[in-house]
PDB file of C-alpha atoms in Angstrom:
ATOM      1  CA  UNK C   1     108.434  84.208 124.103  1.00  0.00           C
ATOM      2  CA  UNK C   2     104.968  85.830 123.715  1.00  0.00           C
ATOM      3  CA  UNK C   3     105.603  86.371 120.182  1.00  0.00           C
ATOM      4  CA  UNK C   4     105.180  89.627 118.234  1.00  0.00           C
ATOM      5  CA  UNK C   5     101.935  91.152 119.702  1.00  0.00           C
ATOM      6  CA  UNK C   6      99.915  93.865 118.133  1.00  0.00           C
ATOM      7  CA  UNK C   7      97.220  96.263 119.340  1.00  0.00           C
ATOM      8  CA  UNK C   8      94.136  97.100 118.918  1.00  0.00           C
ATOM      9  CA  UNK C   9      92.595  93.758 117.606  1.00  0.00           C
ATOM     10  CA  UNK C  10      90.168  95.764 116.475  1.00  0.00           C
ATOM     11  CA  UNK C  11      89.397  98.963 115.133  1.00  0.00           C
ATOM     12  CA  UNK C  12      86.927 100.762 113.930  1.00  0.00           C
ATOM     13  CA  UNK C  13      86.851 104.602 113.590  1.00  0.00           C
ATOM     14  CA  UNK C  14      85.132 107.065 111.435  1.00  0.00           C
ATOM     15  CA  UNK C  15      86.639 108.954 108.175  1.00  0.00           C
ATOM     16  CA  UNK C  16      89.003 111.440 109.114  1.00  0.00           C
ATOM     17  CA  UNK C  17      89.802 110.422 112.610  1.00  0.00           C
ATOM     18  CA  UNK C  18      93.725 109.737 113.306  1.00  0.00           C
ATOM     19  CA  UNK C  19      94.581 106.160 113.861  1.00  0.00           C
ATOM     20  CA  UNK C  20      97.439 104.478 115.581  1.00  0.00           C
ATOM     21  CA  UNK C  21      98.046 101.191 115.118  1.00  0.00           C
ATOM     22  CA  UNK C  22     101.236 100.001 117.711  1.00  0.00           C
ATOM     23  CA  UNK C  23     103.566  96.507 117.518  1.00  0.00           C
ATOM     24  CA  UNK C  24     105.781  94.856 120.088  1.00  0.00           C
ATOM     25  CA  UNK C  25     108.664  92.573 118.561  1.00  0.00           C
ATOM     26  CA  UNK C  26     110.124  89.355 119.658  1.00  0.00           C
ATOM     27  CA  UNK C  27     112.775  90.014 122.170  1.00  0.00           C
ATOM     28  CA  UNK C  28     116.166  90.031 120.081  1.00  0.00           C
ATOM     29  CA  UNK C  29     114.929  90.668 116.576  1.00  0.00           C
ATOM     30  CA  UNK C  30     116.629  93.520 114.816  1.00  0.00           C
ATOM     31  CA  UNK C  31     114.121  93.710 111.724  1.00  0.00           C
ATOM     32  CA  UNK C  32     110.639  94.979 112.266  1.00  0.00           C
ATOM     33  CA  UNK C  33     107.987  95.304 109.488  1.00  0.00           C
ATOM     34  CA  UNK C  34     104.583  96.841 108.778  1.00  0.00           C
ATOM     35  CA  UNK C  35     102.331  94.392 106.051  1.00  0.00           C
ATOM     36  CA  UNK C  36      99.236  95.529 104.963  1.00  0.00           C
ATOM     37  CA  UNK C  37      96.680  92.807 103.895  1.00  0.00           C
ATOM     38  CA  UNK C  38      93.899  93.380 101.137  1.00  0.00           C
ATOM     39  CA  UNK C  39      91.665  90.852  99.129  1.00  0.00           C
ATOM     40  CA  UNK C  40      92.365  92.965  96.234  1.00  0.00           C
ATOM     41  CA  UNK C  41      96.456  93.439  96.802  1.00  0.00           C
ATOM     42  CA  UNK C  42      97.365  90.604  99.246  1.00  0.00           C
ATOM     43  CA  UNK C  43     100.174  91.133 101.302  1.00  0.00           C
ATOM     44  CA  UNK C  44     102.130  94.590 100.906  1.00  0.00           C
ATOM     45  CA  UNK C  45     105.509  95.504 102.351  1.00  0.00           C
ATOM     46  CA  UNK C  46     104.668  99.307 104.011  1.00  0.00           C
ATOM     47  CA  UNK C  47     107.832 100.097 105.830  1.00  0.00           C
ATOM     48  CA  UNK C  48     110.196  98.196 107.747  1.00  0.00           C
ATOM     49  CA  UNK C  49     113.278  98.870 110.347  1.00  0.00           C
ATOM     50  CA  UNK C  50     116.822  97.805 111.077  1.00  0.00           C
ATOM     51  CA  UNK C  51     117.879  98.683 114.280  1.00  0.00           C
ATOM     52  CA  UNK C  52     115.385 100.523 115.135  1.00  0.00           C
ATOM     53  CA  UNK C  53     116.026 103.016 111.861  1.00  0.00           C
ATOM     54  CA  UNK C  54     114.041 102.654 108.794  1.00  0.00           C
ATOM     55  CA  UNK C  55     115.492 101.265 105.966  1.00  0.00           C
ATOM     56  CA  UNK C  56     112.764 101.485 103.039  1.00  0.00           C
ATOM     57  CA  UNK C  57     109.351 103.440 103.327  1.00  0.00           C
ATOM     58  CA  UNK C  58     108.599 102.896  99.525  1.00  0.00           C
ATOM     59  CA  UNK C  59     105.234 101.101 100.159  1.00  0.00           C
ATOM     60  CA  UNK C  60     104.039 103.456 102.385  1.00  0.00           C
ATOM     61  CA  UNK C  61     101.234 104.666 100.169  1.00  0.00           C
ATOM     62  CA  UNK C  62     100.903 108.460 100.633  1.00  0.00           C
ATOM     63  CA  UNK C  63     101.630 111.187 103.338  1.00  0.00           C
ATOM     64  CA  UNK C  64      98.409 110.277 105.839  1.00  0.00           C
ATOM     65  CA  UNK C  65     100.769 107.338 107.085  1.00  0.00           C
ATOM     66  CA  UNK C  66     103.975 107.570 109.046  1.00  0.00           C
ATOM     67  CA  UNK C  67     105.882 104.916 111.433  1.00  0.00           C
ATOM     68  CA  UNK C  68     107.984 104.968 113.940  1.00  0.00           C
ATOM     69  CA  UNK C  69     110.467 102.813 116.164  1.00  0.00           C
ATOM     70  CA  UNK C  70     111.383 105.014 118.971  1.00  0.00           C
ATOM     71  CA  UNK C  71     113.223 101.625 120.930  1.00  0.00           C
ATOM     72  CA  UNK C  72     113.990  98.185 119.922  1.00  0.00           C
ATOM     73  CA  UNK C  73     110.771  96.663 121.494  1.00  0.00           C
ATOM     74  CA  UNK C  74     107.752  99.226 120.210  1.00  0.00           C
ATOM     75  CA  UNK C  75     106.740 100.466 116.925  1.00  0.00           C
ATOM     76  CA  UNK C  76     103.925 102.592 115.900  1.00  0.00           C
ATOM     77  CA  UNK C  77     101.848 102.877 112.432  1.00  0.00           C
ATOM     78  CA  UNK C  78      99.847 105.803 112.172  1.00  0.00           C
ATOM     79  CA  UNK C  79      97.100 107.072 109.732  1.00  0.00           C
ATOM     80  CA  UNK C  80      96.031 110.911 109.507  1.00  0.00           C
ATOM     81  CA  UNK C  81      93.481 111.433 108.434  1.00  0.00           C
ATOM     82  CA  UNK C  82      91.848 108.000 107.560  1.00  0.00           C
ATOM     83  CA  UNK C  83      90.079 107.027 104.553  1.00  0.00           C
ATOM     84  CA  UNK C  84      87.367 104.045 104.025  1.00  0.00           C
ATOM     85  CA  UNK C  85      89.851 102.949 101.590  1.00  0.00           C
ATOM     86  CA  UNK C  86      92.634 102.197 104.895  1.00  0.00           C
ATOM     87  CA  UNK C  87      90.225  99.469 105.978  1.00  0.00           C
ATOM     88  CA  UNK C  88      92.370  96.583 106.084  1.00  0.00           C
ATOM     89  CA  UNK C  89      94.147  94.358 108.364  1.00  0.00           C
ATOM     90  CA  UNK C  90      97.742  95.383 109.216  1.00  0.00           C
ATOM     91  CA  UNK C  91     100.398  92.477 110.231  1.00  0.00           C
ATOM     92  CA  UNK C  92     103.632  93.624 112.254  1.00  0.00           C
ATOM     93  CA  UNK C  93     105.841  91.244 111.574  1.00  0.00           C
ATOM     94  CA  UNK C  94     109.720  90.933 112.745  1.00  0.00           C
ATOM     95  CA  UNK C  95     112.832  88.833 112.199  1.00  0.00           C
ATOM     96  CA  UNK C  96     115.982  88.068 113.178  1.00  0.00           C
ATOM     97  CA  UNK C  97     118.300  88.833 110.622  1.00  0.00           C
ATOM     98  CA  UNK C  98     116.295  90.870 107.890  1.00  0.00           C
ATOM     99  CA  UNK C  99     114.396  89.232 104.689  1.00  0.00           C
ATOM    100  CA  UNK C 100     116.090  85.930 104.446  1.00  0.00           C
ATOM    101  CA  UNK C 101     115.181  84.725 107.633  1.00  0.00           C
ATOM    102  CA  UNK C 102     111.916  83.585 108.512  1.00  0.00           C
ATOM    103  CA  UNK C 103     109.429  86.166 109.231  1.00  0.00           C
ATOM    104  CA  UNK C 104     107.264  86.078 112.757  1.00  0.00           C
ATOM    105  CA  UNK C 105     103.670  88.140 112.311  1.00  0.00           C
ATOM    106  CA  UNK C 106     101.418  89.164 115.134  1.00  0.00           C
ATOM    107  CA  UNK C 107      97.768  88.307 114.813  1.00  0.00           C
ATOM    108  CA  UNK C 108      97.270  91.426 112.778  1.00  0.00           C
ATOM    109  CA  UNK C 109      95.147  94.664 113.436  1.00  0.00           C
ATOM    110  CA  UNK C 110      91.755  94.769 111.293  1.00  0.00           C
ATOM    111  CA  UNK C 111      91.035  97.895 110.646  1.00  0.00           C
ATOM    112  CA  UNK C 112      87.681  99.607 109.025  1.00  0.00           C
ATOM    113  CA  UNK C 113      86.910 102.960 108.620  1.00  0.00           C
ATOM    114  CA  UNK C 114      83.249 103.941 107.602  1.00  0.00           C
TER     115      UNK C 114
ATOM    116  CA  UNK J   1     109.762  95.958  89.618  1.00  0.00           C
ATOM    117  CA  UNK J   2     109.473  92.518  91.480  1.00  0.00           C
ATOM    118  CA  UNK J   3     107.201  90.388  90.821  1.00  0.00           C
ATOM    119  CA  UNK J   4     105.712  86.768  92.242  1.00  0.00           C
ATOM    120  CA  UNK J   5     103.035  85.304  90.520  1.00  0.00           C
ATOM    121  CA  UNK J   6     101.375  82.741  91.918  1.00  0.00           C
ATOM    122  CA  UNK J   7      98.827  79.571  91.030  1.00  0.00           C
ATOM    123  CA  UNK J   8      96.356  78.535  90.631  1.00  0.00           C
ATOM    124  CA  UNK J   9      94.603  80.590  92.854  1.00  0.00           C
ATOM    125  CA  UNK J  10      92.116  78.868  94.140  1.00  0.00           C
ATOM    126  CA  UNK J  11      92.834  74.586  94.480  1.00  0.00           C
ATOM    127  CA  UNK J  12      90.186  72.293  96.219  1.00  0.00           C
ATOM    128  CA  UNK J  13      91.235  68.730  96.259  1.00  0.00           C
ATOM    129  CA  UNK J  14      89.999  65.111  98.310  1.00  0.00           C
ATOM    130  CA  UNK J  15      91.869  64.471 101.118  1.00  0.00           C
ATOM    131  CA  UNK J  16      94.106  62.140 100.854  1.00  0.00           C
ATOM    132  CA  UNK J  17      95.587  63.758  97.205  1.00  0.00           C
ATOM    133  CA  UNK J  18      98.181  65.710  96.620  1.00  0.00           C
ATOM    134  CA  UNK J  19      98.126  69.731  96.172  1.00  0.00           C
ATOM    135  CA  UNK J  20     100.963  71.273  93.848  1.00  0.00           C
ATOM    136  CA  UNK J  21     101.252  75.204  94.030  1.00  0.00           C
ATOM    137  CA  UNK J  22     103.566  76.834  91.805  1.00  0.00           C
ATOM    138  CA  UNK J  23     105.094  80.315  91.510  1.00  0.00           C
ATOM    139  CA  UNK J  24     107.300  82.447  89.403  1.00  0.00           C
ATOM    140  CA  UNK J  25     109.443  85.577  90.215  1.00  0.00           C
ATOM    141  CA  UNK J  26     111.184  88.392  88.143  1.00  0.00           C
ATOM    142  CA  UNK J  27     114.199  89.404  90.058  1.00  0.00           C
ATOM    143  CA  UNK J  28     117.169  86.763  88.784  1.00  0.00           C
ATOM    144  CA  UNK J  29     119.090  87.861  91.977  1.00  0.00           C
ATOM    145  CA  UNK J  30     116.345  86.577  94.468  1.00  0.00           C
ATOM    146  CA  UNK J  31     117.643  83.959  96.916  1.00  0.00           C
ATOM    147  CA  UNK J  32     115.465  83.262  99.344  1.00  0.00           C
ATOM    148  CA  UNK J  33     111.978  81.250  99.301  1.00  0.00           C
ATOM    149  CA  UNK J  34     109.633  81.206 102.207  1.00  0.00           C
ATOM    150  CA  UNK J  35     105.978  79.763 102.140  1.00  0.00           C
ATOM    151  CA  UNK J  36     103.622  80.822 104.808  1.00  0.00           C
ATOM    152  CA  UNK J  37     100.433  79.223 105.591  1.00  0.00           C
ATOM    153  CA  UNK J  38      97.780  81.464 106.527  1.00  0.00           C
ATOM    154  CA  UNK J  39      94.506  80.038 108.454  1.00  0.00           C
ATOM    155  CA  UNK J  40      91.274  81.757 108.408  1.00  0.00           C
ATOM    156  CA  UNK J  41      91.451  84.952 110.517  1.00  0.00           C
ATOM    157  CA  UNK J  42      95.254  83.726 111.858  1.00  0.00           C
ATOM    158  CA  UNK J  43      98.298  85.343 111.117  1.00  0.00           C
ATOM    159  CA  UNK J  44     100.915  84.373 108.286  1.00  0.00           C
ATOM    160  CA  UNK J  45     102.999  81.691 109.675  1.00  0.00           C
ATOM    161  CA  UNK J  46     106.153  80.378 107.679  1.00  0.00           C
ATOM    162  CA  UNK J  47     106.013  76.215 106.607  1.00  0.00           C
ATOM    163  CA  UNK J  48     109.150  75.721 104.864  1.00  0.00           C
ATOM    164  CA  UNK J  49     111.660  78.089 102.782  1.00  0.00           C
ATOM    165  CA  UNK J  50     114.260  77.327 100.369  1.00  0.00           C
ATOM    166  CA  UNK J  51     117.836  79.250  99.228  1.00  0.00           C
ATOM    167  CA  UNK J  52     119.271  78.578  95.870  1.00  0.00           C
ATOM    168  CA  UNK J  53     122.064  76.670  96.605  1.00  0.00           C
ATOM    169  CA  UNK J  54     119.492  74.137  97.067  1.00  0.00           C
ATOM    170  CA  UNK J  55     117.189  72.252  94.155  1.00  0.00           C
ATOM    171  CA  UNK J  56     114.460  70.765  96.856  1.00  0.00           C
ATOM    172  CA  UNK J  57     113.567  70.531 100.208  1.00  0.00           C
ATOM    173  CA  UNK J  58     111.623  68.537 102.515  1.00  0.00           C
ATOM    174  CA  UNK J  59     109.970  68.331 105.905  1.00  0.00           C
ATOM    175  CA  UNK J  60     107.217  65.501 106.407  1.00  0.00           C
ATOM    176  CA  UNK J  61     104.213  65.836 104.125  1.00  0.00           C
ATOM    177  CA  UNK J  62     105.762  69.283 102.455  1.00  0.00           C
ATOM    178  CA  UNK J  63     108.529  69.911  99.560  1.00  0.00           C
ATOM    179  CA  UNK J  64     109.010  72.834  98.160  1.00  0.00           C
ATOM    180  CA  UNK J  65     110.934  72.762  94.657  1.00  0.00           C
ATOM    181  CA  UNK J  66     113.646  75.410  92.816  1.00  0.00           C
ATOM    182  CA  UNK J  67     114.450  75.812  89.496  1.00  0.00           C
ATOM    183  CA  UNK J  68     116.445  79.027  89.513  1.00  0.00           C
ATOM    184  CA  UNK J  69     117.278  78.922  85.414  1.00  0.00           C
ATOM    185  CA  UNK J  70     113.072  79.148  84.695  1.00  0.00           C
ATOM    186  CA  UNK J  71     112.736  80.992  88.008  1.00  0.00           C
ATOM    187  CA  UNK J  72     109.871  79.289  89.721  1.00  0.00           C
ATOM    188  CA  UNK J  73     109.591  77.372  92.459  1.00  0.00           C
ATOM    189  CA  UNK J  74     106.600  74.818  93.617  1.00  0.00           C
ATOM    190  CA  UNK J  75     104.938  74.014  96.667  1.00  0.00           C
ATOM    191  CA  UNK J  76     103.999  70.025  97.397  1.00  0.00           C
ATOM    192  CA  UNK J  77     101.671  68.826  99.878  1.00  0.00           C
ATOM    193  CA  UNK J  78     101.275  64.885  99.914  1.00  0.00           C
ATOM    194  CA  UNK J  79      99.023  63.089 101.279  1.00  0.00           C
ATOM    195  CA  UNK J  80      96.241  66.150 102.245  1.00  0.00           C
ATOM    196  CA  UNK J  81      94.198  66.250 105.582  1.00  0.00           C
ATOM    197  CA  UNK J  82      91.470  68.763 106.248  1.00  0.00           C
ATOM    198  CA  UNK J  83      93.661  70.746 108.442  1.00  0.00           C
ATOM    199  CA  UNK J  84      95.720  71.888 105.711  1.00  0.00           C
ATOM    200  CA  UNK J  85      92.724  74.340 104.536  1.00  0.00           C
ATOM    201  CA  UNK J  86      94.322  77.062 104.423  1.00  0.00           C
ATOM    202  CA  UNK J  87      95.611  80.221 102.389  1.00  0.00           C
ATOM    203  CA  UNK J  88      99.160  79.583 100.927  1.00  0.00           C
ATOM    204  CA  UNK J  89     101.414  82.604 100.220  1.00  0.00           C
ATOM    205  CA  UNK J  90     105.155  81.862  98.326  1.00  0.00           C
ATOM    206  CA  UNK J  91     107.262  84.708  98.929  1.00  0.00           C
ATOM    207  CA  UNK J  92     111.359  85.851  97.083  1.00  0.00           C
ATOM    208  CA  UNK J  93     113.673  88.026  98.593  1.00  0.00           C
ATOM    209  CA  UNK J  94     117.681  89.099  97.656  1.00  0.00           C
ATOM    210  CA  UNK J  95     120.365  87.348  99.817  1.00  0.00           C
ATOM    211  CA  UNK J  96     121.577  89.418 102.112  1.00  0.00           C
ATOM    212  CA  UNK J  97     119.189  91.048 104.916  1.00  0.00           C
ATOM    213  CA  UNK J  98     118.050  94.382 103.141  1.00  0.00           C
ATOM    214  CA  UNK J  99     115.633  94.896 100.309  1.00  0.00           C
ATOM    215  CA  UNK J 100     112.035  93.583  99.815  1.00  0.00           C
ATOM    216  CA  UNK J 101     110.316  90.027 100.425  1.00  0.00           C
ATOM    217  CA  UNK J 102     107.699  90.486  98.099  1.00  0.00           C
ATOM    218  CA  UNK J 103     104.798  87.907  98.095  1.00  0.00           C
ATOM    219  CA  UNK J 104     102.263  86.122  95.634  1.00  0.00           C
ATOM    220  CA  UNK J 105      98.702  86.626  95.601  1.00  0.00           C
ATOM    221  CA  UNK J 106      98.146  83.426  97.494  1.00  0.00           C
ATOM    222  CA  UNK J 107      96.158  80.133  96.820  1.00  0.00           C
ATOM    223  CA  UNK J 108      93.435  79.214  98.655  1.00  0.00           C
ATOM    224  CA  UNK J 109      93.404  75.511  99.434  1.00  0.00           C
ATOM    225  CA  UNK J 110      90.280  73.279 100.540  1.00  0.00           C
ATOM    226  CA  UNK J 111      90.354  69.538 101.835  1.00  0.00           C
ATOM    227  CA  UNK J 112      87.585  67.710 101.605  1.00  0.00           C
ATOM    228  CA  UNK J 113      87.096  65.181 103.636  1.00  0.00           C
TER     229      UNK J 113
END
C-alpha cells in the first residue's frame, strides 16, 4: 500500500485566496482525520470522518474552513479566505478502526500564506 | 477539557544513555496510549502504544510505562543511537473508536554521538 498520500507538498498562496488542501486514505480504513501542526499548538485534531460522515468538527477553528469526504478514498480541507495565520503544515491521517488504533499520516501539506 | 502534558520538552543526552519522557492526562476514562516519533520534516509515525489493561510494554530498545491511578504514562529509550533524534509526541484517547486522541506538546530529543 502507498500509504495515505496528500497533495500539494507545498503551498504557498497569498491572503485571501481559497485553498484546498486534498488526502487519499489507505485502502480499507474507515477513519480519516485532518491534524493541523503549529510550533506554538503542536498537533490539533480539526475534523475527522467515519464512514465517510463526519463525526466531530469541534477543532475546526472558524467558518473559512470546511471538509469534506465525498467517497471512502478522497477527502478535501478547504480554507476561504486564507489568513497568514493558516500557515501551517496539515497531516491527513487515517485508521482502521477509529482512535484506538494506530494512526497512519501522510507526509503532510505545508502551507504559508503571506 | 482533555489534556496531555508532556516533558521535559526538550532532552539531549550521549548516545549510548537512556532517555525517559513522561506524560500526564486529565480524562480518567482514557484508554489508549500511542507514541509517535516524528523526524525532521517526516510525518508522525506511531513507535509503540499501550491500553490499560496493561502496566508496561516493550519492543527492543523502547518501553512505554502506565500508571492509570496517577494517570501518566512514560516513554523509555535504552541504550540511545543518533538515529533516534527525533520529536516524540505521547498521545490518550477513550476506548472505543469515537472521540478525540489528543496529543502532548512533544519532546525534542538529540543523540550525541
Amino acid at each position: 500500500d502507498a500509504g495515505v498520500i496528500q497533495s500539494p507538498r507545498h503551498e504557498v498562496t497569498e491572503m485571501g485566496q481559497e485553498v484546498t488542501l486534498r488526502c487519499k486514505p489507505i485502502s480499507g480504513h474507515d477513519y480519516l482525520f485532518w491534524y493541523r501542526q503549529t510550533m506554538m499548538r503542536g498537533l490539533e485534531l480539526l475534523i475527522y470522518f467515519n464512514n465517510n460522515v463526519p463525526i466531530d468538527d469541534s477543532g475546526m477553528p472558524e467558518d473559512r474552513f470546511s471538509a469534506k469526504m465525498p467517497n471512502a478514498s478522497f477527502s478535501t480541507l478547504k480554507i476561504q479566505p486564507s489568513e497568514p495565520r493558516d500557515s501551517a503544515v496539515y497531516f491527513c491521517a487515517s485508521s482502521l478502526s477509529g482512535v484506538s488504533s494506530p494512526l497512519h499520516f501522510g507526509n503532510g501539506t505545508r502551507l504559508t500564506v503571506t | 477539557g482533555e489534556n496531555v502534558e508532556q516533558h521535559p520538552s526538550t532532552l539531549s543526552v550521549q548516545e549510548g544513555d537512556s532517555a525517559v519522557i513522561k506524560c500526564t492526562y486529565s480524562d480518567s476514562a482514557s484508554n489508549y496510549f500511542p507514541w509517535y516519533k516524528q523526524e525532521l520534516g517526516k510525518r508522525p509515525q506511531l513507535i509503540i502504544d499501550i491500553r490499560s489493561n496493561v502496566g508496561e510494554k516493550k519492543d527492543q530498545r523502547i518501553a512505554v510505562t502506565l500508571n492509570k491511578t496517577a494517570k501518566h504514562f512514560s516513554l523509555h529509550i535504552t541504550e540511545t543511537q543518533p538515529e533516534d533524534s527525533a520529536v516524540y509526541f505521547c498521545a490518550a484517547s477513550r476506548y472505543g473508536n469515537t472521540g478525540k486522541l489528543i496529543f502532548g506538546q512533544g519532546t525534542t530529543l538529540q543523540v550525541k554521538p
